[in-house]
Amino acid sequence: IKRAWCIFETYVCVSKGLPMTMIVPPGAQADFKRKLDAGAGLADVQKKFYAIDSKQARATKPDDAQLIKDLIEQTVGFEAVNHQVKVELLRCLTKEFQNYMMQGV
């Protein structure tokens, strides 16, 4: 998750206690399946999962990114946002893994 506005949407959900739904784009779904097919690809997925850091988010307008980061830092904090991103991403990855395993069943 590198886009500041996506991080902002997560921040809003965390700060307001709203449910969050993450949608994984088709290209990312295909990449995940390729990593599963590669066998050792799960280690790469795990490494990227652990490396999620909303402090590194960027926006087309750097001022936008800074405003979002300042808001997060002054309220719920980056760890809360990172945690929620990971929870939702894990839910998506679990669903993708189930779909992968059910192919040909």
Coordinates of N, CA, C and O in Angstrom, one line a residue:
I1 N 0.9 -1.2 0.0 CA 0.0 0.0 0.0 C 0.9 1.2 0.0 O 1.5 1.5 1.0
K2 N 0.9 1.9 -1.1 CA 1.9 3.0 -1.3 C 1.2 4.3 -1.6 O 1.8 5.4 -1.6
R3 N -0.1 4.3 -1.9 CA -0.8 5.5 -2.3 C -1.4 6.2 -1.0 O -2.2 5.6 -0.3
A4 N -1.1 7.4 -0.9 CA -1.5 8.2 0.3 C -3.0 8.3 0.5 O -3.5 8.2 1.6
W5 N -3.7 8.4 -0.6 CA -5.1 8.5 -0.5 C -5.8 7.2 -0.1 O -6.8 7.2 0.6
C6 N -5.2 6.1 -0.4 CA -5.7 4.8 0.1 C -5.4 4.7 1.6 O -6.3 4.2 2.3
I7 N -4.3 5.2 2.0 CA -4.0 5.2 3.4 C -4.9 6.1 4.2 O -5.4 5.8 5.3
F8 N -5.3 7.2 3.5 CA -6.2 8.2 4.1 C -7.6 7.5 4.3 O -8.2 7.6 5.4
E9 N -8.0 6.7 3.3 CA -9.3 6.0 3.5 C -9.3 5.0 4.6 O -10.2 4.8 5.4
T10 N -8.1 4.3 4.8 CA -7.9 3.4 5.9 C -8.0 4.2 7.2 O -8.6 3.8 8.2
Y11 N -7.3 5.3 7.3 CA -7.3 6.2 8.4 C -8.8 6.6 8.8 O -9.1 6.5 10.0
V12 N -9.6 7.0 7.9 CA -11.0 7.3 8.2 C -11.7 6.2 8.8 O -12.4 6.3 9.8
C13 N -11.5 5.0 8.2 CA -12.2 3.8 8.8 C -11.7 3.5 10.2 O -12.6 3.3 11.1
V14 N -10.4 3.6 10.5 CA -9.9 3.3 11.8 C -10.4 4.4 12.8 O -10.8 4.1 13.9
S15 N -10.3 5.6 12.4 CA -10.6 6.7 13.3 C -12.1 6.8 13.7 O -12.5 7.2 14.7
K16 N -12.9 6.4 12.7 CA -14.4 6.4 12.9 C -15.0 5.1 13.3 O -16.2 5.0 13.5
G17 N -14.1 4.1 13.4 CA -14.7 2.7 13.7 C -15.5 2.1 12.7 O -16.5 1.4 13.0
L18 N -15.3 2.5 11.4 CA -16.1 2.0 10.3 C -15.5 0.7 9.7 O -14.3 0.5 9.8
P19 N -16.4 -0.1 9.2 CA -15.9 -1.3 8.5 C -15.1 -1.0 7.3 O -15.4 0.1 6.7
M20 N -14.2 -1.8 6.9 CA -13.4 -1.5 5.7 C -13.4 -2.7 4.8 O -13.3 -3.8 5.2
T21 N -13.4 -2.4 3.5 CA -13.4 -3.5 2.5 C -12.2 -3.1 1.5 O -12.2 -2.0 1.0
M22 N -11.3 -4.0 1.4 CA -10.2 -3.8 0.4 C -10.5 -4.6 -0.8 O -10.9 -5.8 -0.7
I23 N -10.2 -4.0 -2.0 CA -10.4 -4.7 -3.2 C -9.0 -4.8 -3.9 O -8.3 -3.9 -4.0
V24 N -8.7 -6.1 -4.2 CA -7.4 -6.3 -4.8 C -7.5 -6.3 -6.3 O -8.4 -7.0 -6.8
P25 N -6.8 -5.5 -7.0 CA -6.9 -5.4 -8.4 C -6.5 -6.7 -9.1 O -5.7 -7.5 -8.6
P26 N -7.1 -7.0 -10.3 CA -6.8 -8.2 -11.0 C -5.3 -8.5 -11.2 O -4.9 -9.6 -11.1
G27 N -4.5 -7.5 -11.5 CA -3.1 -7.6 -11.7 C -2.4 -8.2 -10.4 O -1.5 -9.0 -10.5
A28 N -2.8 -7.6 -9.3 CA -2.2 -8.1 -8.0 C -2.7 -9.5 -7.7 O -1.9 -10.3 -7.2
Q29 N -3.9 -9.8 -8.1 CA -4.4 -11.2 -7.9 C -3.6 -12.2 -8.7 O -3.2 -13.2 -8.2
A30 N -3.3 -11.8 -10.0 CA -2.6 -12.7 -10.8 C -1.1 -12.8 -10.3 O -0.6 -13.9 -10.4
D31 N -0.6 -11.7 -9.8 CA 0.8 -11.8 -9.3 C 0.8 -12.7 -8.1 O 1.8 -13.5 -7.9
F32 N -0.2 -12.7 -7.2 CA -0.2 -13.6 -6.0 C -0.3 -15.0 -6.5 O 0.4 -15.9 -6.0
K33 N -1.1 -15.3 -7.5 CA -1.2 -16.7 -8.0 C 0.1 -17.2 -8.6 O 0.5 -18.3 -8.4
R34 N 0.8 -16.3 -9.3 CA 2.1 -16.6 -9.9 C 3.1 -17.0 -8.7 O 3.9 -17.9 -8.8
K35 N 3.0 -16.2 -7.7 CA 3.9 -16.5 -6.5 C 3.6 -17.8 -5.9 O 4.5 -18.6 -5.5
L36 N 2.3 -18.2 -5.8 CA 1.9 -19.5 -5.3 C 2.4 -20.6 -6.2 O 2.9 -21.6 -5.7
D37 N 2.3 -20.4 -7.5 CA 2.8 -21.4 -8.5 C 4.3 -21.6 -8.4 O 4.8 -22.6 -8.6
A38 N 5.0 -20.5 -8.0 CA 6.5 -20.6 -7.9 C 6.9 -21.3 -6.7 O 8.1 -21.6 -6.5
G39 N 6.0 -21.6 -5.8 CA 6.4 -22.4 -4.6 C 7.0 -21.5 -3.5 O 6.4 -21.3 -2.5
A40 N 8.2 -21.0 -3.7 CA 8.8 -20.2 -2.7 C 8.3 -18.8 -2.7 O 8.8 -18.0 -1.9
G41 N 7.3 -18.5 -3.5 CA 6.8 -17.2 -3.6 C 6.1 -16.7 -2.4 O 6.0 -15.5 -2.1
L42 N 5.7 -17.6 -1.5 CA 5.0 -17.1 -0.3 C 6.0 -16.4 0.6 O 5.5 -15.5 1.3
A43 N 7.2 -16.7 0.6 CA 8.2 -15.9 1.4 C 8.2 -14.5 1.0 O 8.3 -13.6 1.8
D44 N 8.1 -14.2 -0.3 CA 8.1 -12.9 -0.9 C 6.9 -12.2 -0.4 O 6.9 -11.0 -0.1
V45 N 5.7 -12.8 -0.5 CA 4.5 -12.3 -0.1 C 4.6 -11.9 1.4 O 4.2 -10.8 1.8
Q46 N 5.1 -12.8 2.2 CA 5.2 -12.5 3.6 C 6.1 -11.3 3.9 O 5.8 -10.5 4.7
K47 N 7.2 -11.3 3.2 CA 8.2 -10.2 3.4 C 7.5 -8.8 3.1 O 7.6 -7.9 3.8
K48 N 6.7 -8.8 2.0 CA 6.1 -7.5 1.6 C 4.9 -7.2 2.6 O 4.7 -6.0 2.9
F49 N 4.3 -8.2 3.1 CA 3.2 -8.0 4.1 C 3.8 -7.4 5.3 O 3.2 -6.4 5.9
Y50 N 4.9 -7.9 5.8 CA 5.5 -7.4 7.1 C 6.1 -6.0 6.8 O 6.2 -5.2 7.8
A51 N 6.4 -5.6 5.6 CA 7.0 -4.4 5.3 C 6.0 -3.2 5.1 O 6.4 -2.1 4.8
I52 N 4.7 -3.5 5.2 CA 3.7 -2.5 5.0 C 4.0 -1.3 6.0 O 4.1 -1.6 7.2
D53 N 4.1 -0.1 5.5 CA 4.4 1.0 6.3 C 3.7 2.3 5.7 O 4.2 2.8 4.7
S54 N 2.6 2.7 6.3 CA 1.9 3.8 5.8 C 2.7 5.1 5.8 O 2.3 6.1 5.1
K55 N 3.7 5.2 6.6 CA 4.6 6.4 6.6 C 5.2 6.6 5.2 O 5.6 7.7 4.9
Q56 N 5.4 5.5 4.5 CA 6.0 5.6 3.2 C 5.1 6.0 2.0 O 5.5 6.0 0.9
A57 N 3.8 6.2 2.3 CA 2.8 6.4 1.2 C 3.2 7.7 0.5 O 3.7 8.7 1.1
R58 N 2.8 7.7 -0.8 CA 3.1 8.9 -1.6 C 1.8 9.3 -2.4 O 0.9 8.5 -2.5
A59 N 1.8 10.5 -2.8 CA 0.7 11.1 -3.6 C 1.3 11.9 -4.7 O 2.5 12.3 -4.7
T60 N 0.5 12.1 -5.8 CA 1.0 12.9 -6.9 C 1.4 14.3 -6.4 O 2.4 14.8 -6.8
K61 N 0.6 14.8 -5.5 CA 1.0 16.1 -4.9 C 1.6 15.8 -3.5 O 0.9 15.4 -2.6
P62 N 2.9 16.1 -3.3 CA 3.6 15.8 -2.1 C 2.9 16.5 -0.9 O 2.9 15.9 0.2
D63 N 2.3 17.6 -1.1 CA 1.6 18.3 0.0 C 0.4 17.5 0.6 O 0.2 17.5 1.8
D64 N -0.3 16.8 -0.4 CA -1.4 15.9 0.0 C -0.9 14.8 0.9 O -1.5 14.5 2.0
A65 N 0.2 14.2 0.5 CA 0.8 13.1 1.3 C 1.2 13.6 2.7 O 0.9 12.9 3.7
Q66 N 1.8 14.7 2.8 CA 2.2 15.3 4.1 C 1.0 15.6 5.0 O 1.0 15.3 6.2
L67 N 0.0 16.2 4.4 CA -1.2 16.5 5.2 C -1.9 15.2 5.8 O -2.3 15.1 6.9
I68 N -1.9 14.1 4.9 CA -2.5 12.9 5.4 C -1.6 12.3 6.5 O -2.1 11.8 7.5
K69 N -0.3 12.3 6.3 CA 0.6 11.7 7.3 C 0.5 12.5 8.6 O 0.5 11.9 9.7
D70 N 0.5 13.8 8.5 CA 0.3 14.6 9.7 C -0.9 14.3 10.5 O -0.9 14.2 11.7
L71 N -2.0 14.2 9.7 CA -3.3 13.8 10.4 C -3.3 12.5 11.1 O -3.7 12.4 12.2
I72 N -2.7 11.5 10.4 CA -2.6 10.2 11.0 C -1.7 10.2 12.3 O -2.1 9.7 13.3
E73 N -0.6 10.9 12.2 CA 0.4 11.0 13.3 C -0.2 11.7 14.5 O 0.1 11.3 15.6
Q74 N -1.0 12.7 14.3 CA -1.6 13.5 15.3 C -2.8 12.8 16.0 O -3.3 13.3 17.0
T75 N -3.3 11.8 15.3 CA -4.6 11.1 15.8 C -4.3 9.7 16.2 O -3.8 9.3 17.2
V76 N -4.7 8.8 15.3 CA -4.7 7.3 15.6 C -3.3 6.7 15.5 O -3.1 5.7 16.1
G77 N -2.4 7.3 14.8 CA -1.1 6.8 14.6 C -0.9 5.8 13.5 O -1.9 5.2 13.0
F78 N 0.3 5.7 13.0 CA 0.6 4.9 11.9 C 0.4 3.4 12.2 O 0.0 2.6 11.3
E79 N 0.7 3.0 13.4 CA 0.6 1.5 13.7 C -0.8 1.1 13.6 O -1.1 0.0 13.1
A80 N -1.8 1.9 14.0 CA -3.2 1.5 13.9 C -3.6 1.4 12.4 O -4.3 0.5 12.1
V81 N -3.1 2.3 11.6 CA -3.5 2.3 10.2 C -2.8 1.0 9.5 O -3.4 0.3 8.8
N82 N -1.5 0.8 9.8 CA -0.8 -0.3 9.3 C -1.5 -1.6 9.7 O -1.6 -2.5 8.9
H83 N -1.9 -1.7 11.0 CA -2.6 -2.9 11.4 C -3.9 -3.2 10.6 O -4.1 -4.3 10.2
Q84 N -4.7 -2.1 10.4 CA -5.9 -2.3 9.7 C -5.7 -2.7 8.3 O -6.4 -3.6 7.7
V85 N -4.7 -2.1 7.7 CA -4.3 -2.5 6.3 C -4.0 -4.0 6.2 O -4.4 -4.7 5.4
K86 N -3.2 -4.4 7.2 CA -2.7 -5.8 7.2 C -3.9 -6.8 7.5 O -4.0 -7.8 6.8
V87 N -4.8 -6.4 8.4 CA -6.0 -7.2 8.6 C -6.8 -7.4 7.4 O -7.2 -8.5 7.0
E88 N -7.1 -6.3 6.7 CA -7.9 -6.4 5.4 C -7.2 -7.1 4.3 O -7.7 -7.9 3.6
L89 N -5.9 -6.9 4.2 CA -5.1 -7.5 3.2 C -5.0 -9.0 3.4 O -5.2 -9.8 2.5
L90 N -4.9 -9.4 4.7 CA -4.9 -10.8 5.0 C -6.2 -11.5 4.6 O -6.2 -12.6 4.1
R91 N -7.3 -10.8 4.9 CA -8.6 -11.3 4.5 C -8.7 -11.5 3.0 O -9.1 -12.6 2.5
C92 N -8.2 -10.6 2.2 CA -8.2 -10.7 0.8 C -7.3 -11.8 0.3 O -7.6 -12.6 -0.6
L93 N -6.1 -11.9 0.9 CA -5.1 -13.0 0.5 C -5.7 -14.4 0.9 O -5.5 -15.3 0.1
T94 N -6.4 -14.5 2.0 CA -7.0 -15.7 2.4 C -8.0 -16.2 1.3 O -8.0 -17.3 0.9
K95 N -8.8 -15.2 0.9 CA -9.8 -15.5 -0.1 C -9.2 -15.9 -1.4 O -9.6 -16.9 -2.0
E96 N -8.1 -15.2 -1.8 CA -7.4 -15.6 -3.0 C -6.8 -17.0 -2.9 O -6.8 -17.7 -3.9
F97 N -6.2 -17.3 -1.8 CA -5.6 -18.6 -1.6 C -6.7 -19.7 -1.6 O -6.4 -20.7 -2.2
Q98 N -7.8 -19.4 -1.1 CA -8.9 -20.4 -1.1 C -9.3 -20.6 -2.6 O -9.5 -21.8 -3.0
N99 N -9.5 -19.6 -3.3 CA -9.8 -19.7 -4.8 C -8.7 -20.5 -5.5 O -9.0 -21.3 -6.4
Y100 N -7.5 -20.2 -5.2 CA -6.4 -20.9 -5.8 C -6.4 -22.4 -5.6 O -6.3 -23.2 -6.4
M101 N -6.7 -22.8 -4.3 CA -6.7 -24.2 -3.9 C -7.9 -24.9 -4.5 O -7.8 -26.1 -4.7
M102 N -9.0 -24.2 -4.8 CA -10.2 -24.8 -5.3 C -10.2 -25.0 -6.8 O -11.1 -25.6 -7.3
Q103 N -9.1 -24.5 -7.5 CA -9.1 -24.7 -8.9 C -8.9 -26.2 -9.2 O -8.1 -26.9 -8.6
G104 N -9.7 -26.7 -10.0 CA -9.6 -28.1 -10.4 C -10.3 -29.0 -9.4 O -10.2 -30.3 -9.6
V105 N -10.9 -28.5 -8.4 CA -11.6 -29.4 -7.5 C -13.0 -29.7 -7.9 O -13.7 -28.9 -8.4

